[in-house]
Every structure is written in C-alpha cells, then in structure tokens.
Amino acid sequence: MEALVGLLVVLLVVGLLVVFVIQPGMGARRARERLAQETANVVITNCKELVGAVPGSKPPVLVTGQAVIAGNPLVRQLGTLRRIFGGEVGLFTSLSVWASHLAVLRMVQEAKRLGYNAVGNVRIETSDLGEAFGKGKTVLVEVVAYGTAYDVQEQPG
Amino acid sequence: MLVVNTETVPGFRIVRILGLVQGNTVRAKHVGKDILAGLKNIVGGEIKSYTELLTEARRQALERMMAQAEQLGANAVINVRFTTSSVAAGAAELYAYGTAVVVEPAGGYETPAA
C-alpha cells in the first residue's frame, strides 16, 4: 500500500516536471506556427517605411497586440539556480518567445481584421509585471507589439 | 483622428506640429479575477485576465492621448510609443505618447476628422 502511494507521488512529481518543462517550449512553438500561418500574405517590418509600397484605399492606422505570460514554479527555481553559475535559462527564453509571438500574432490579426495587408515600424516592448501583479513572487512577462498598418496595393519584393 | 507610430503618414503631408501629447493610466488588478490568475500562476501560461486588463488600459491611455491632441486642434498623432512600468506593488502604469500634428492629404485620401 505504501509502495503504491509512493509510486503515485513519484509519478505525479515526474508528470508535473514533464509538463513544466514541455509547456513553455510547446507554447512558444504553437505561437510561432500560428504566426507563420497568419503572416503568410502580410508584410511585417520594423523599418520606418515600407519600401516600394504604394498607398492603397485606406489611410494607415495604429495596431497593437499584447500578451501576459506567467512562468511556472520550475522556471522560477531554474532562474534562481542559474544565478549561481550564469548562462541561458532556456525555459525563460521560451516564455519570452511565447509572449512576444502571441503579441505580434494579435497585432497582425487586428491589422487583418481591419482590412490591412502590411504592418510597418513594428516595435516590441517587454516589461516585467512580477513586481506589479505578482507581488514579486511570480514570473510575469508582458509583451506589447505595435505598428502602423498599411493597405498597400503593390507589396515590396 | 489618424494615429500611427511612424514619423510620417504615407499619403498625407504634415502641415503643422502642435507638440507632444500623452495619456497614461495606472491600473490595479481585480481581486476576483486575481484568484483565477493566482491559480494560473501555479501552472504558468498565458493569463488572459491580465492581458485583457492591459489591453483595456492601453486603449484608455491612447484615448486620453487622442483627447489631448483633439484639444490642440490636431487631426493626427504620429510617432506614438507605448511604455509599461510597475509603479507600486499591485499596480502597473501604461503610458502612451506621440506628436500631435495637422495633416492634409497629399494623395487620394480625404482630410481626417479631428
């Protein structure tokens, strides 16, 4: 009986660890795939001007997208551990990638919803909301992506 | 009102610069929604209620910025920038700023309303 309980506890811990390790990478990958789909026929650039583009039927407009992603306890612990020897915290990187891809995705979706086919002068900003919303105990990454949506007749390239 | 984050507006000519306009808001999280967010904090992942809160807050900051531009008699705000910062425990500040200008169409567009 005790062995069974012990086994269940071990399985639960292993399961949680697997979920915690896989989750940020999975989220980042899913967001990247959806971003690739959504941006298939949209020009996105962080250049100030869209080279060669001819203004279309609609005047340019500001579009934004944002995402707030929380880190799981493993991410926090790894972050703390990493402080000893330094180096990249892979799970943390995945978390940031996940948030920024989601933010850009939402910005592009807004542009498409409004009937635009290009976004120029894209800016991506990350801020730490752990202090504001997480009482300093949780990892909270906020990313906002914004740019100017254009309706261009002839796309550059 | 035309709002863009570029320095110029394709299809329009800037005829007058009216100066810097800004809008900000400091938002605290909602206790009820925070219980769910607290649960999500345990497993990690996107926290929809915070995303929504910041989307709404950013929209309000933008609206305040646009209201200020309107008072100056502008019909466009160019070079808009956003910043987010933690000002106190439990609150985040969202700030939007840009340059209020008067534009007139240089292409086929109509003059934007203020």
CSV table of C-alpha atoms in Angstrom, one decimal:
chain,number,residue,atom,x,y,z
A,1,MET,CA,0.0,0.0,0.0
A,2,GLU,CA,2.7,2.4,1.0
A,3,ALA,CA,4.7,1.4,-2.1
A,4,LEU,CA,1.7,2.2,-4.2
A,5,VAL,CA,1.2,5.7,-2.6
A,6,GLY,CA,4.9,6.3,-3.1
A,7,LEU,CA,4.8,5.3,-6.7
A,8,LEU,CA,1.8,7.6,-7.3
A,9,VAL,CA,3.6,10.5,-5.7
A,10,VAL,CA,6.7,9.9,-7.8
A,11,LEU,CA,4.6,9.6,-10.9
A,12,LEU,CA,2.8,12.9,-10.1
A,13,VAL,CA,6.1,14.7,-9.5
A,14,VAL,CA,7.6,13.3,-12.7
A,15,GLY,CA,4.4,14.3,-14.6
A,16,LEU,CA,4.4,17.8,-13.2
A,17,LEU,CA,8.1,18.2,-14.1
A,18,VAL,CA,7.5,17.0,-17.6
A,19,VAL,CA,4.5,19.4,-18.0
A,20,PHE,CA,6.5,22.3,-16.6
A,21,VAL,CA,9.5,21.5,-18.9
A,22,ILE,CA,7.4,21.0,-22.0
A,23,GLN,CA,4.8,23.8,-21.6
A,24,PRO,CA,6.9,26.9,-22.4
A,25,GLY,CA,8.5,25.3,-25.4
A,26,MET,CA,5.2,24.0,-26.6
A,27,GLY,CA,3.5,27.4,-26.2
A,28,ALA,CA,6.3,29.1,-28.0
A,29,ARG,CA,6.2,26.6,-30.9
A,30,ARG,CA,2.4,26.8,-31.2
A,31,ALA,CA,2.6,30.6,-31.2
A,32,ARG,CA,5.3,30.6,-33.8
A,33,GLU,CA,3.4,28.2,-36.1
A,34,ARG,CA,0.2,30.3,-35.9
A,35,LEU,CA,2.3,33.4,-36.5
A,36,ALA,CA,3.8,31.9,-39.6
A,37,GLN,CA,0.3,31.0,-40.9
A,38,GLU,CA,-1.2,34.4,-40.2
A,39,THR,CA,1.7,36.3,-41.7
A,40,ALA,CA,1.9,34.2,-44.9
A,41,ASN,CA,0.5,37.1,-47.0
A,42,VAL,CA,1.1,40.1,-44.8
A,43,VAL,CA,4.3,42.2,-44.9
A,44,ILE,CA,5.7,42.9,-41.5
A,45,THR,CA,8.7,45.1,-40.9
A,46,ASN,CA,10.3,47.2,-38.2
A,47,CYS,CA,11.6,49.7,-40.9
A,48,LYS,CA,10.1,53.1,-40.7
A,49,GLU,CA,8.9,53.0,-44.3
A,50,LEU,CA,7.6,50.2,-46.5
A,51,VAL,CA,10.0,50.4,-49.4
A,52,GLY,CA,8.2,50.3,-52.8
A,53,ALA,CA,4.8,50.2,-51.3
A,54,VAL,CA,2.0,52.2,-52.9
A,55,PRO,CA,-0.7,53.5,-50.5
A,56,GLY,CA,-3.9,51.6,-51.0
A,57,SER,CA,-7.5,52.5,-50.3
A,58,LYS,CA,-7.3,53.1,-46.6
A,59,PRO,CA,-5.2,55.6,-44.5
A,60,PRO,CA,-2.6,54.0,-42.2
A,61,VAL,CA,-3.7,53.1,-38.6
A,62,LEU,CA,-2.1,52.0,-35.4
A,63,VAL,CA,-2.5,48.4,-34.4
A,64,THR,CA,-1.5,46.7,-31.1
A,65,GLY,CA,-1.3,43.3,-29.6
A,66,GLN,CA,-0.3,42.1,-26.2
A,67,ALA,CA,0.2,39.1,-24.0
A,68,VAL,CA,0.9,38.4,-20.4
A,69,ILE,CA,2.6,35.1,-19.7
A,70,ALA,CA,3.3,33.6,-16.2
A,71,GLY,CA,6.2,31.3,-15.5
A,72,ASN,CA,5.6,28.0,-13.7
A,73,PRO,CA,7.5,27.2,-10.4
A,74,LEU,CA,10.2,25.3,-12.2
A,75,VAL,CA,11.0,28.3,-14.3
A,76,ARG,CA,11.4,30.3,-11.2
A,77,GLN,CA,13.6,27.7,-9.5
A,78,LEU,CA,15.7,27.3,-12.5
A,79,GLY,CA,16.1,31.0,-12.7
A,80,THR,CA,17.3,31.1,-9.1
A,81,LEU,CA,19.7,28.1,-9.7
A,82,ARG,CA,21.1,29.8,-12.8
A,83,ARG,CA,22.1,32.8,-10.8
A,84,ILE,CA,24.9,30.7,-9.3
A,85,PHE,CA,26.7,29.9,-12.5
A,86,GLY,CA,25.1,32.2,-15.0
A,87,GLY,CA,24.1,31.2,-18.5
A,88,GLU,CA,20.9,31.0,-20.5
A,89,VAL,CA,17.7,30.0,-18.8
A,90,GLY,CA,16.1,28.1,-21.6
A,91,LEU,CA,12.7,27.9,-20.2
A,92,PHE,CA,12.7,31.6,-19.5
A,93,THR,CA,13.7,32.2,-23.1
A,94,SER,CA,10.8,30.1,-24.3
A,95,LEU,CA,8.5,32.1,-22.1
A,96,SER,CA,9.6,35.4,-23.6
A,97,VAL,CA,9.4,34.0,-27.1
A,98,TRP,CA,5.9,32.7,-26.4
A,99,ALA,CA,4.7,36.1,-25.1
A,100,SER,CA,6.3,38.1,-28.0
A,101,HIS,CA,5.0,35.8,-30.7
A,102,LEU,CA,1.5,35.9,-29.2
A,103,ALA,CA,1.7,39.7,-29.1
A,104,VAL,CA,2.9,40.0,-32.7
A,105,LEU,CA,0.2,37.5,-33.7
A,106,ARG,CA,-2.5,39.6,-32.2
A,107,MET,CA,-1.2,42.7,-33.7
A,108,VAL,CA,-1.2,41.1,-37.2
A,109,GLN,CA,-4.7,39.7,-36.6
A,110,GLU,CA,-6.0,43.1,-35.7
A,111,ALA,CA,-4.5,44.6,-38.9
A,112,LYS,CA,-6.1,41.8,-41.0
A,113,ARG,CA,-9.4,42.2,-39.3
A,114,LEU,CA,-9.4,45.9,-40.2
A,115,GLY,CA,-8.6,45.0,-43.8
A,116,TYR,CA,-4.9,45.9,-44.0
A,117,ASN,CA,-2.2,43.8,-45.6
A,118,ALA,CA,1.0,45.2,-44.2
A,119,VAL,CA,2.4,46.4,-40.8
A,120,GLY,CA,5.4,48.7,-40.7
A,121,ASN,CA,7.5,50.3,-38.0
A,122,VAL,CA,6.8,47.4,-35.6
A,123,ARG,CA,8.0,47.9,-32.0
A,124,ILE,CA,8.1,45.1,-29.5
A,125,GLU,CA,8.4,46.0,-25.8
A,126,THR,CA,8.8,43.7,-22.9
A,127,SER,CA,8.1,44.6,-19.3
A,128,ASP,CA,8.3,42.7,-16.0
A,129,LEU,CA,4.9,42.7,-14.2
A,130,GLY,CA,6.2,40.4,-11.5
A,131,GLU,CA,6.5,43.3,-9.1
A,132,ALA,CA,3.2,45.0,-10.0
A,133,PHE,CA,0.9,42.0,-10.2
A,134,GLY,CA,2.8,39.0,-8.9
A,135,LYS,CA,3.9,40.5,-5.6
A,136,GLY,CA,7.5,39.9,-6.7
A,137,LYS,CA,7.0,36.2,-6.2
A,138,THR,CA,5.9,35.1,-9.7
A,139,VAL,CA,7.5,35.5,-13.1
A,140,LEU,CA,5.1,37.6,-15.2
A,141,VAL,CA,6.2,38.7,-18.6
A,142,GLU,CA,4.2,41.3,-20.5
A,143,VAL,CA,4.9,42.0,-24.2
A,144,VAL,CA,3.3,44.6,-26.3
A,145,ALA,CA,3.7,44.8,-30.1
A,146,TYR,CA,2.6,47.7,-32.1
A,147,GLY,CA,3.0,49.1,-35.5
A,148,THR,CA,1.3,51.0,-38.3
A,149,ALA,CA,-1.0,49.0,-40.5
A,150,TYR,CA,-0.9,49.9,-44.2
A,151,ASP,CA,-3.2,48.9,-47.1
A,152,VAL,CA,-0.7,48.6,-49.9
A,153,GLN,CA,-1.6,48.0,-53.5
A,154,GLU,CA,1.8,46.6,-54.6
A,155,GLN,CA,3.8,44.7,-52.0
A,156,PRO,CA,7.5,45.2,-51.9
A,157,GLY,CA,9.7,42.5,-53.2
B,1,MET,CA,-8.1,61.1,-35.9
B,2,LEU,CA,-5.2,59.4,-37.6
B,3,VAL,CA,-3.0,57.6,-35.1
B,4,VAL,CA,0.3,56.0,-36.4
B,5,ASN,CA,3.7,55.1,-34.9
B,6,THR,CA,5.6,56.3,-37.9
B,7,GLU,CA,7.2,59.7,-38.3
B,8,THR,CA,5.4,60.4,-41.5
B,9,VAL,CA,2.0,59.3,-42.7
B,10,PRO,CA,2.0,57.8,-46.2
B,11,GLY,CA,-0.5,59.7,-48.4
B,12,PHE,CA,-0.5,62.7,-46.1
B,13,ARG,CA,1.6,65.9,-45.7
B,14,ILE,CA,2.3,67.2,-42.2
B,15,VAL,CA,1.5,70.9,-42.2
B,16,ARG,CA,1.8,71.8,-38.6
B,17,ILE,CA,3.4,70.3,-35.5
B,18,LEU,CA,1.4,71.0,-32.3
B,19,GLY,CA,3.6,69.3,-29.8
B,20,LEU,CA,3.8,66.3,-27.6
B,21,VAL,CA,0.6,64.7,-26.3
B,22,GLN,CA,0.4,62.0,-23.7
B,23,GLY,CA,-2.0,59.7,-22.0
B,24,ASN,CA,-1.5,57.4,-19.1
B,25,THR,CA,-3.3,55.2,-16.6
B,26,VAL,CA,-2.3,53.3,-13.6
B,27,ARG,CA,-4.2,50.0,-13.2
B,28,ALA,CA,-4.5,47.7,-10.3
B,29,LYS,CA,-5.7,44.1,-10.7
B,30,HIS,CA,-9.2,42.9,-9.9
B,31,VAL,CA,-9.4,40.8,-6.7
B,32,GLY,CA,-12.0,38.4,-8.1
B,33,LYS,CA,-10.1,37.9,-11.4
B,34,ASP,CA,-6.9,37.6,-9.4
B,35,ILE,CA,-8.0,34.4,-7.7
B,36,LEU,CA,-8.1,32.7,-11.1
B,37,ALA,CA,-4.8,34.4,-12.1
B,38,GLY,CA,-3.3,33.1,-8.9
B,39,LEU,CA,-4.2,29.6,-9.9
B,40,LYS,CA,-2.7,30.1,-13.3
B,41,ASN,CA,0.4,31.4,-11.7
B,42,ILE,CA,0.9,28.0,-10.3
B,43,VAL,CA,1.0,26.2,-13.6
B,44,GLY,CA,2.2,29.0,-15.8
B,45,GLY,CA,1.0,30.0,-19.2
B,46,GLU,CA,-0.9,33.0,-20.5
B,47,ILE,CA,-3.0,34.9,-18.0
B,48,LYS,CA,-5.9,36.1,-20.1
B,49,SER,CA,-7.4,38.4,-17.4
B,50,TYR,CA,-4.1,40.4,-17.2
B,51,THR,CA,-3.9,40.6,-21.0
B,52,GLU,CA,-7.4,41.9,-21.2
B,53,LEU,CA,-6.8,44.3,-18.3
B,54,LEU,CA,-3.7,45.7,-20.1
B,55,THR,CA,-5.4,45.9,-23.5
B,56,GLU,CA,-8.2,47.9,-21.9
B,57,ALA,CA,-5.8,50.1,-20.0
B,58,ARG,CA,-3.7,50.7,-23.1
B,59,ARG,CA,-6.8,51.7,-25.1
B,60,GLN,CA,-7.7,54.2,-22.3
B,61,ALA,CA,-4.2,55.7,-22.3
B,62,LEU,CA,-4.5,56.1,-26.1
B,63,GLU,CA,-7.9,57.7,-25.8
B,64,ARG,CA,-6.6,60.2,-23.3
B,65,MET,CA,-3.7,61.0,-25.6
B,66,MET,CA,-6.1,61.5,-28.5
B,67,ALA,CA,-8.4,63.7,-26.4
B,68,GLN,CA,-5.4,65.9,-25.6
B,69,ALA,CA,-4.5,66.0,-29.3
B,70,GLU,CA,-8.1,67.0,-30.2
B,71,GLN,CA,-7.9,69.9,-27.7
B,72,LEU,CA,-4.8,71.2,-29.5
B,73,GLY,CA,-6.8,71.0,-32.8
B,74,ALA,CA,-4.8,68.2,-34.3
B,75,ASN,CA,-6.2,65.7,-36.8
B,76,ALA,CA,-3.4,63.2,-36.4
B,77,VAL,CA,-1.0,61.8,-33.8
B,78,ILE,CA,2.3,60.5,-35.2
B,79,ASN,CA,5.3,58.6,-33.8
B,80,VAL,CA,3.2,57.0,-31.0
B,81,ARG,CA,5.1,55.0,-28.3
B,82,PHE,CA,3.9,52.8,-25.5
B,83,THR,CA,5.6,52.0,-22.2
B,84,THR,CA,4.6,49.8,-19.3
B,85,SER,CA,6.1,50.0,-15.8
B,86,SER,CA,5.4,48.9,-12.3
B,87,VAL,CA,4.9,52.0,-10.2
B,88,ALA,CA,3.8,50.3,-7.0
B,89,ALA,CA,3.0,46.8,-5.7
B,90,GLY,CA,-0.2,45.7,-7.3
B,91,ALA,CA,-0.3,48.4,-9.9
B,92,ALA,CA,1.0,48.9,-13.4
B,93,GLU,CA,1.3,52.1,-15.3
B,94,LEU,CA,0.6,52.3,-19.0
B,95,TYR,CA,1.8,55.3,-20.9
B,96,ALA,CA,1.2,56.4,-24.5
B,97,TYR,CA,2.8,59.4,-26.1
B,98,GLY,CA,3.1,60.9,-29.5
B,99,THR,CA,3.3,64.1,-31.5
B,100,ALA,CA,0.1,65.9,-32.3
B,101,VAL,CA,0.1,67.3,-35.9
B,102,VAL,CA,-2.2,68.7,-38.5
B,103,VAL,CA,-2.1,66.8,-41.8
B,104,GLU,CA,-3.6,67.3,-45.2
B,105,PRO,CA,-4.0,64.7,-47.9
B,106,ALA,CA,-1.2,64.5,-50.5
B,107,GLY,CA,-2.7,61.6,-52.3
B,108,GLY,CA,-6.2,60.3,-52.8
B,109,TYR,CA,-7.3,60.3,-49.2
B,110,GLU,CA,-9.8,62.7,-47.5
B,111,THR,CA,-8.8,65.1,-44.8
B,112,PRO,CA,-9.2,63.2,-41.5
B,113,ALA,CA,-11.7,64.5,-39.0
B,114,ALA,CA,-10.3,65.8,-35.7
